[in-house]
Short mmCIF file of C-alpha atoms in Angstrom, two decimals:
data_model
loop_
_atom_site.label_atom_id
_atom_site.label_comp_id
_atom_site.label_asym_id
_atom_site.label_seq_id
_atom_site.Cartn_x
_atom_site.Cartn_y
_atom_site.Cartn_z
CA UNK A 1 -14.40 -20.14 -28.10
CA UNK A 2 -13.63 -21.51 -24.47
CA UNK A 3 -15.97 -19.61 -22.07
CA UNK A 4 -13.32 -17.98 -20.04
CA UNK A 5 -12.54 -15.59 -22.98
CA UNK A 6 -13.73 -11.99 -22.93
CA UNK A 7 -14.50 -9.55 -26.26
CA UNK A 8 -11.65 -9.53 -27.89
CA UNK A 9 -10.35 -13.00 -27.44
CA UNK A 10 -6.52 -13.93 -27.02
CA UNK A 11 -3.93 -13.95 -28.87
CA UNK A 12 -0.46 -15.67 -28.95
CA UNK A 13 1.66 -12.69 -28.00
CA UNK A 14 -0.75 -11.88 -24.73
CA UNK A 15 -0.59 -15.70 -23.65
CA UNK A 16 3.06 -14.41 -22.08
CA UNK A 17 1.57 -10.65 -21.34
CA UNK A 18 -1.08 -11.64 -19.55
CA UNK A 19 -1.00 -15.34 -18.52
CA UNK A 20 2.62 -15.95 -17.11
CA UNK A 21 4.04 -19.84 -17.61
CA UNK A 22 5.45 -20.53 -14.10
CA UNK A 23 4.42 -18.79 -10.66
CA UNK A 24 1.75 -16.64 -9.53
CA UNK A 25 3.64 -13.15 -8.33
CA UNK A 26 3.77 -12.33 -4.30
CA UNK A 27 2.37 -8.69 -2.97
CA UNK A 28 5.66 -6.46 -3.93
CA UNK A 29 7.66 -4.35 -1.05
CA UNK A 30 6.59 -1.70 -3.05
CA UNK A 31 2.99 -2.35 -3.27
CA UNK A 32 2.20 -3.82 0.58
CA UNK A 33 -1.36 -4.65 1.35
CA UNK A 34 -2.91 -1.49 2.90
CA UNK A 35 -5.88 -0.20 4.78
CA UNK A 36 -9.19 0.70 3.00
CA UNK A 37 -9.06 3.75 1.01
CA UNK A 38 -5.43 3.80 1.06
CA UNK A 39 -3.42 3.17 -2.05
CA UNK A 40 -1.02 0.43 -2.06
CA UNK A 41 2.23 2.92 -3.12
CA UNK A 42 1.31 6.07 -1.88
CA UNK A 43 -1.08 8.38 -0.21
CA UNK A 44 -3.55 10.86 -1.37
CA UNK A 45 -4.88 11.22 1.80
CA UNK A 46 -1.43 12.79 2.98
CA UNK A 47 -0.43 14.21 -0.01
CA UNK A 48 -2.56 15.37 -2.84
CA UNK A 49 -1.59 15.27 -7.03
CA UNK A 50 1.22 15.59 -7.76
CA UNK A 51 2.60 12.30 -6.50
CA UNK A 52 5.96 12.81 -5.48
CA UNK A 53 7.96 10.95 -7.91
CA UNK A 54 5.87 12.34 -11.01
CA UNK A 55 7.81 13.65 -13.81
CA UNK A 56 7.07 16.91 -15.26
CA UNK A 57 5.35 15.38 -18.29
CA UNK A 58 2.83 13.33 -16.14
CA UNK A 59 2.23 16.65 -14.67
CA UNK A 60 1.53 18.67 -17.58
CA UNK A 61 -0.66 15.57 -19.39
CA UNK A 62 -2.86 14.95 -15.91
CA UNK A 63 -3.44 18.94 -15.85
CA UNK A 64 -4.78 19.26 -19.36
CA UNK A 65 -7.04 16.05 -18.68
CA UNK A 66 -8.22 17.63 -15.60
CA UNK A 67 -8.86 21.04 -17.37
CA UNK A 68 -10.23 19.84 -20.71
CA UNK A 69 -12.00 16.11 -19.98
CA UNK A 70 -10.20 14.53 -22.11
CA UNK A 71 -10.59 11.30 -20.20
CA UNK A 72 -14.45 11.51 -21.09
CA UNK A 73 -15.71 10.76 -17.88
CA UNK A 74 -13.70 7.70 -17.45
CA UNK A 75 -11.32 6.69 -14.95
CA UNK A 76 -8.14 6.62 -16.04
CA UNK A 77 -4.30 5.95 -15.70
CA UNK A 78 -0.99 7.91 -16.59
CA UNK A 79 1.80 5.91 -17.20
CA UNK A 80 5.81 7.17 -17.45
CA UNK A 81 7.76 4.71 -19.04
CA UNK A 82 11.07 7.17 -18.17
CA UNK A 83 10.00 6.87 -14.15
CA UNK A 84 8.27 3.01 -15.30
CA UNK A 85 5.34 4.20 -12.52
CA UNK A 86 1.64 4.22 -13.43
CA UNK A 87 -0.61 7.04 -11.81
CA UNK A 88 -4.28 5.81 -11.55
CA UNK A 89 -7.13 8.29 -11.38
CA UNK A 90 -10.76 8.38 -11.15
CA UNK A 91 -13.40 9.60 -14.03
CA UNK A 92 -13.23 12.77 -11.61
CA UNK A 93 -9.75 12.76 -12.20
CA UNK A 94 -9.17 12.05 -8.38
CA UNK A 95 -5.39 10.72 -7.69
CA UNK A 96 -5.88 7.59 -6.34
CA UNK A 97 -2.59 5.64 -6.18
CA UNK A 98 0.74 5.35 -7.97
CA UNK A 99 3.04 2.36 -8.36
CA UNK A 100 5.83 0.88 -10.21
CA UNK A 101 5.69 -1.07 -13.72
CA UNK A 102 7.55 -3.50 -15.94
CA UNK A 103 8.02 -2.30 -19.32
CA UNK A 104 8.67 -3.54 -22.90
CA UNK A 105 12.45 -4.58 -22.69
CA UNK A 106 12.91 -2.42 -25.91
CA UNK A 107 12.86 1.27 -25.88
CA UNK A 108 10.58 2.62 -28.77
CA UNK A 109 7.05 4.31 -28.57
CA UNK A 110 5.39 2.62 -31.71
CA UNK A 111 4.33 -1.11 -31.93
CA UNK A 112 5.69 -3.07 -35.18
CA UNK A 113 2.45 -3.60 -37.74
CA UNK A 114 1.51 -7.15 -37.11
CA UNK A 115 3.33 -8.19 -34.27
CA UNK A 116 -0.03 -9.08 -32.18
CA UNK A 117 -0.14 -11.47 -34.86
CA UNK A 118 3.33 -13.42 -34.33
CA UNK A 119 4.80 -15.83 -32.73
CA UNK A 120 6.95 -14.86 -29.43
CA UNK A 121 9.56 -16.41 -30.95
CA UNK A 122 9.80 -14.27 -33.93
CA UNK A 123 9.95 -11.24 -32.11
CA UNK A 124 13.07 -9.68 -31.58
CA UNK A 125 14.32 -7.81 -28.45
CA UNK A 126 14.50 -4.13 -30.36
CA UNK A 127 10.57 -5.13 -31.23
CA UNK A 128 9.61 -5.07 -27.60
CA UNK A 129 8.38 -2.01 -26.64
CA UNK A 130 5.39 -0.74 -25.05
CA UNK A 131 3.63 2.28 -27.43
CA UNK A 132 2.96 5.22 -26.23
CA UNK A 133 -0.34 7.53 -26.93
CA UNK A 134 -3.75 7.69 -25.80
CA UNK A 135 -5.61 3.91 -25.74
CA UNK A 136 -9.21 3.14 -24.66
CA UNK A 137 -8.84 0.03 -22.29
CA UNK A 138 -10.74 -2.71 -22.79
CA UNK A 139 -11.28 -5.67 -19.68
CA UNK A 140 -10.44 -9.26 -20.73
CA UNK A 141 -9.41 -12.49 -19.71
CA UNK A 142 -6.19 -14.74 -20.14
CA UNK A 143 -5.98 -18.71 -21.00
CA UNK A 144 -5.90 -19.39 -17.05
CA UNK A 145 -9.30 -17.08 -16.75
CA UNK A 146 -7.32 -14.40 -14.81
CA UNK A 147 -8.76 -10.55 -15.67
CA UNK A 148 -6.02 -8.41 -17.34
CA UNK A 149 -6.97 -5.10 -19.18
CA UNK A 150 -6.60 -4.31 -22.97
CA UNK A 151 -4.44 -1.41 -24.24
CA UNK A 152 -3.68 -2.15 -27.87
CA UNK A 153 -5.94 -5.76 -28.61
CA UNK A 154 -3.78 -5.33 -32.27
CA UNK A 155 -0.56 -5.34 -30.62
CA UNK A 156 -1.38 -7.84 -28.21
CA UNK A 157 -0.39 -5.21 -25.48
CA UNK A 158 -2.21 -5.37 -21.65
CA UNK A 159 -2.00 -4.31 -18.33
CA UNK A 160 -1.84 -7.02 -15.63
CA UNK A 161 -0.73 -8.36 -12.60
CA UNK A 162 3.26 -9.32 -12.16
CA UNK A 163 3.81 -12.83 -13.16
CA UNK A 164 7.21 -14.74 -12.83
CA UNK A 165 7.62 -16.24 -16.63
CA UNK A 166 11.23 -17.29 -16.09
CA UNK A 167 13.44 -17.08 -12.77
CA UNK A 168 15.81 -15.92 -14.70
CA UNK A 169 13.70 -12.75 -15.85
CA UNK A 170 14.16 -12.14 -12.20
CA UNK A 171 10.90 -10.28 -12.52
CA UNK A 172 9.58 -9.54 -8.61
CA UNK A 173 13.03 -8.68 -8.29
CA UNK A 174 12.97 -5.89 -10.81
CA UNK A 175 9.91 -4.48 -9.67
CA UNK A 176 11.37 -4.36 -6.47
CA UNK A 177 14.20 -2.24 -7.81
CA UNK A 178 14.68 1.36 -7.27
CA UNK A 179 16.38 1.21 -10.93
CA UNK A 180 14.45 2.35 -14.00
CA UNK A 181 16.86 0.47 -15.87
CA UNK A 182 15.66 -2.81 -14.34
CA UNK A 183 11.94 -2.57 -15.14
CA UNK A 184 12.29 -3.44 -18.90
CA UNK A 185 11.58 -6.86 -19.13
CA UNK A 186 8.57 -7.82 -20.93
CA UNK A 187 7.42 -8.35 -24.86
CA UNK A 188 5.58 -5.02 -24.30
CA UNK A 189 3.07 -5.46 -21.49
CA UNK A 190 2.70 -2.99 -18.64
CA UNK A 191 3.03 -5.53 -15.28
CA UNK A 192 1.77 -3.68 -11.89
CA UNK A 193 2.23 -5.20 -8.44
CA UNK A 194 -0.44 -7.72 -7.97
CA UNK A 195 -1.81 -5.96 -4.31
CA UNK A 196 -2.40 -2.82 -6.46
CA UNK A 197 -3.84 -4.06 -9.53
CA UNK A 198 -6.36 -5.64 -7.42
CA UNK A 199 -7.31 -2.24 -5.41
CA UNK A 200 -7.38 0.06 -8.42
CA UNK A 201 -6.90 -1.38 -11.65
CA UNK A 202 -9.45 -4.35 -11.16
CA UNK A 203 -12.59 -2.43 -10.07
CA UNK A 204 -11.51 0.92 -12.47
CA UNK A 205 -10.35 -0.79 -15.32
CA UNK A 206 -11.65 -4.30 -15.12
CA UNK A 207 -15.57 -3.94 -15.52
CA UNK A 208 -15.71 -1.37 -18.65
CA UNK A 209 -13.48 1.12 -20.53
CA UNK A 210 -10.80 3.41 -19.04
CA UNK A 211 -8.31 5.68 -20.85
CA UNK A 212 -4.36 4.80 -20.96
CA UNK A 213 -2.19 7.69 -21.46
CA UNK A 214 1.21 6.30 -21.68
CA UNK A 215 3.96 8.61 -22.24
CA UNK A 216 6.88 8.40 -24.60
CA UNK A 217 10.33 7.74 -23.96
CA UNK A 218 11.93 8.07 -27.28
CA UNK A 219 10.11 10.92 -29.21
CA UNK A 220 9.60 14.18 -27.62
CA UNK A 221 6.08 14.87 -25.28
CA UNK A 222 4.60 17.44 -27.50
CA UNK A 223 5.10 15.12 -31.01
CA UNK A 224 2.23 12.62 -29.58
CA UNK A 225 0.93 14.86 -26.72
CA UNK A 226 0.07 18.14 -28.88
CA UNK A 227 -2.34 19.55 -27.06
CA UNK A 228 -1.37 18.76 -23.58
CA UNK A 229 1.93 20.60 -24.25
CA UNK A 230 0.81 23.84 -25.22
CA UNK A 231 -1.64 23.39 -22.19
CA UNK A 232 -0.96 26.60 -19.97
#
């Protein structure tokens, strides 16, 4: 096993998740460089939780972490494929920064059985989607040694850094875009702007588990959020 790798190792499907074939990705408009303590897409210093473009069901899931621990003392992050923005928080469930995502190009909240196991070429476009549910992260590595973070290791689905795989993905472009439309792109694998993955998801998520909470945007909340939406 090449020394780079990280418990679990690779797989084929993450080699285009997490590795990217062509160009490293620049800071995004979105996500500028900011100063210390400052998130890269908005402020909790100015405003607290609720970020401002939160949906209702990000709402309702980060209250009943906050009130119940589900998180288990571990930092963790909310992200709402119908908004395509990821909410990061502390393991004191402290808002710390909010930013847009890529998507799976497919909409669909359930990975197919086996596809971590295929080649990309055998996976259609309806079979890209990124699941939705609770997921312990896990930190790992790609073939080029950069960190990414582990959602579903089966389903050779991660969280990592914007990479340009094709210019005609158009990829910094879509992240760039105010449309939700546009950020549904990738074989399944959550991309974040590279300036904020390295001030929140890197030290969070990148040294030992976290919790992913990623919501659903084909079946309802409450069908794989039970408890969080009977939480008062």
């Amino acid at each position: 096993m090449p020394l780079f790798f990280t418990t679990p190792p690779l797989r084929r499907r993450s080699v285009l998740c997490g590795l990217g074939a062509l160009l490293a990705a620049a800071a995004w408009p979105e996500a500028q460089a900011a100063p210390t303590g400052q998130p890269a897409d908005e402020n909790p210093a100015k405003s607290a939780w609720p970020a401002a473009r939160a949906t209702p069901q990000a709402r309702q899931l980060v209250r009943w972490i906050e009130g119940t621990g589900d998180n288990q003392g571990l930092p963790f992050a909310v992200v709402d494929k119908l908004a395509a923005r990821i909410h990061i928080f502390s393991a004191q469930a402290l808002w710390l920064g909010t930013a847009p995502v890529l998507l799976g190009a497919a909409r669909g909240d359930h990975s197919v059985p086996g596809i971590g196991q295929r080649p990309l070429a055998q996976i259609r476009p309806e079979e890209r989607t990124t699941p939705a549910g609770r997921f312990v992260t896990e930190p790992g590595r790609n073939l080029r040694g950069e960190d990414i973070v582990w959602i579903d290791y089966d389903a050779a689905v991660s969280l990592h850094r914007v990479r340009s795989v094709s210019a005609a993905e158009r990829r910094l472009q879509r992240l760039a875009s105010h449309g939700v439309q546009d950020k549904r792109i990738s074989y399944g694998c959550i991309n974040t702007p590279e300036v904020f993955y390295d001030q929140w998801i890197a030290p969070l998520f990148g040294h030992s588990s976290g919790v992913a909470y990623i919501l659903p945007d084909t079946e309802s909340f409450a069908s794989l959020f039970v408890a969080a939406s009977a939480y008062p």
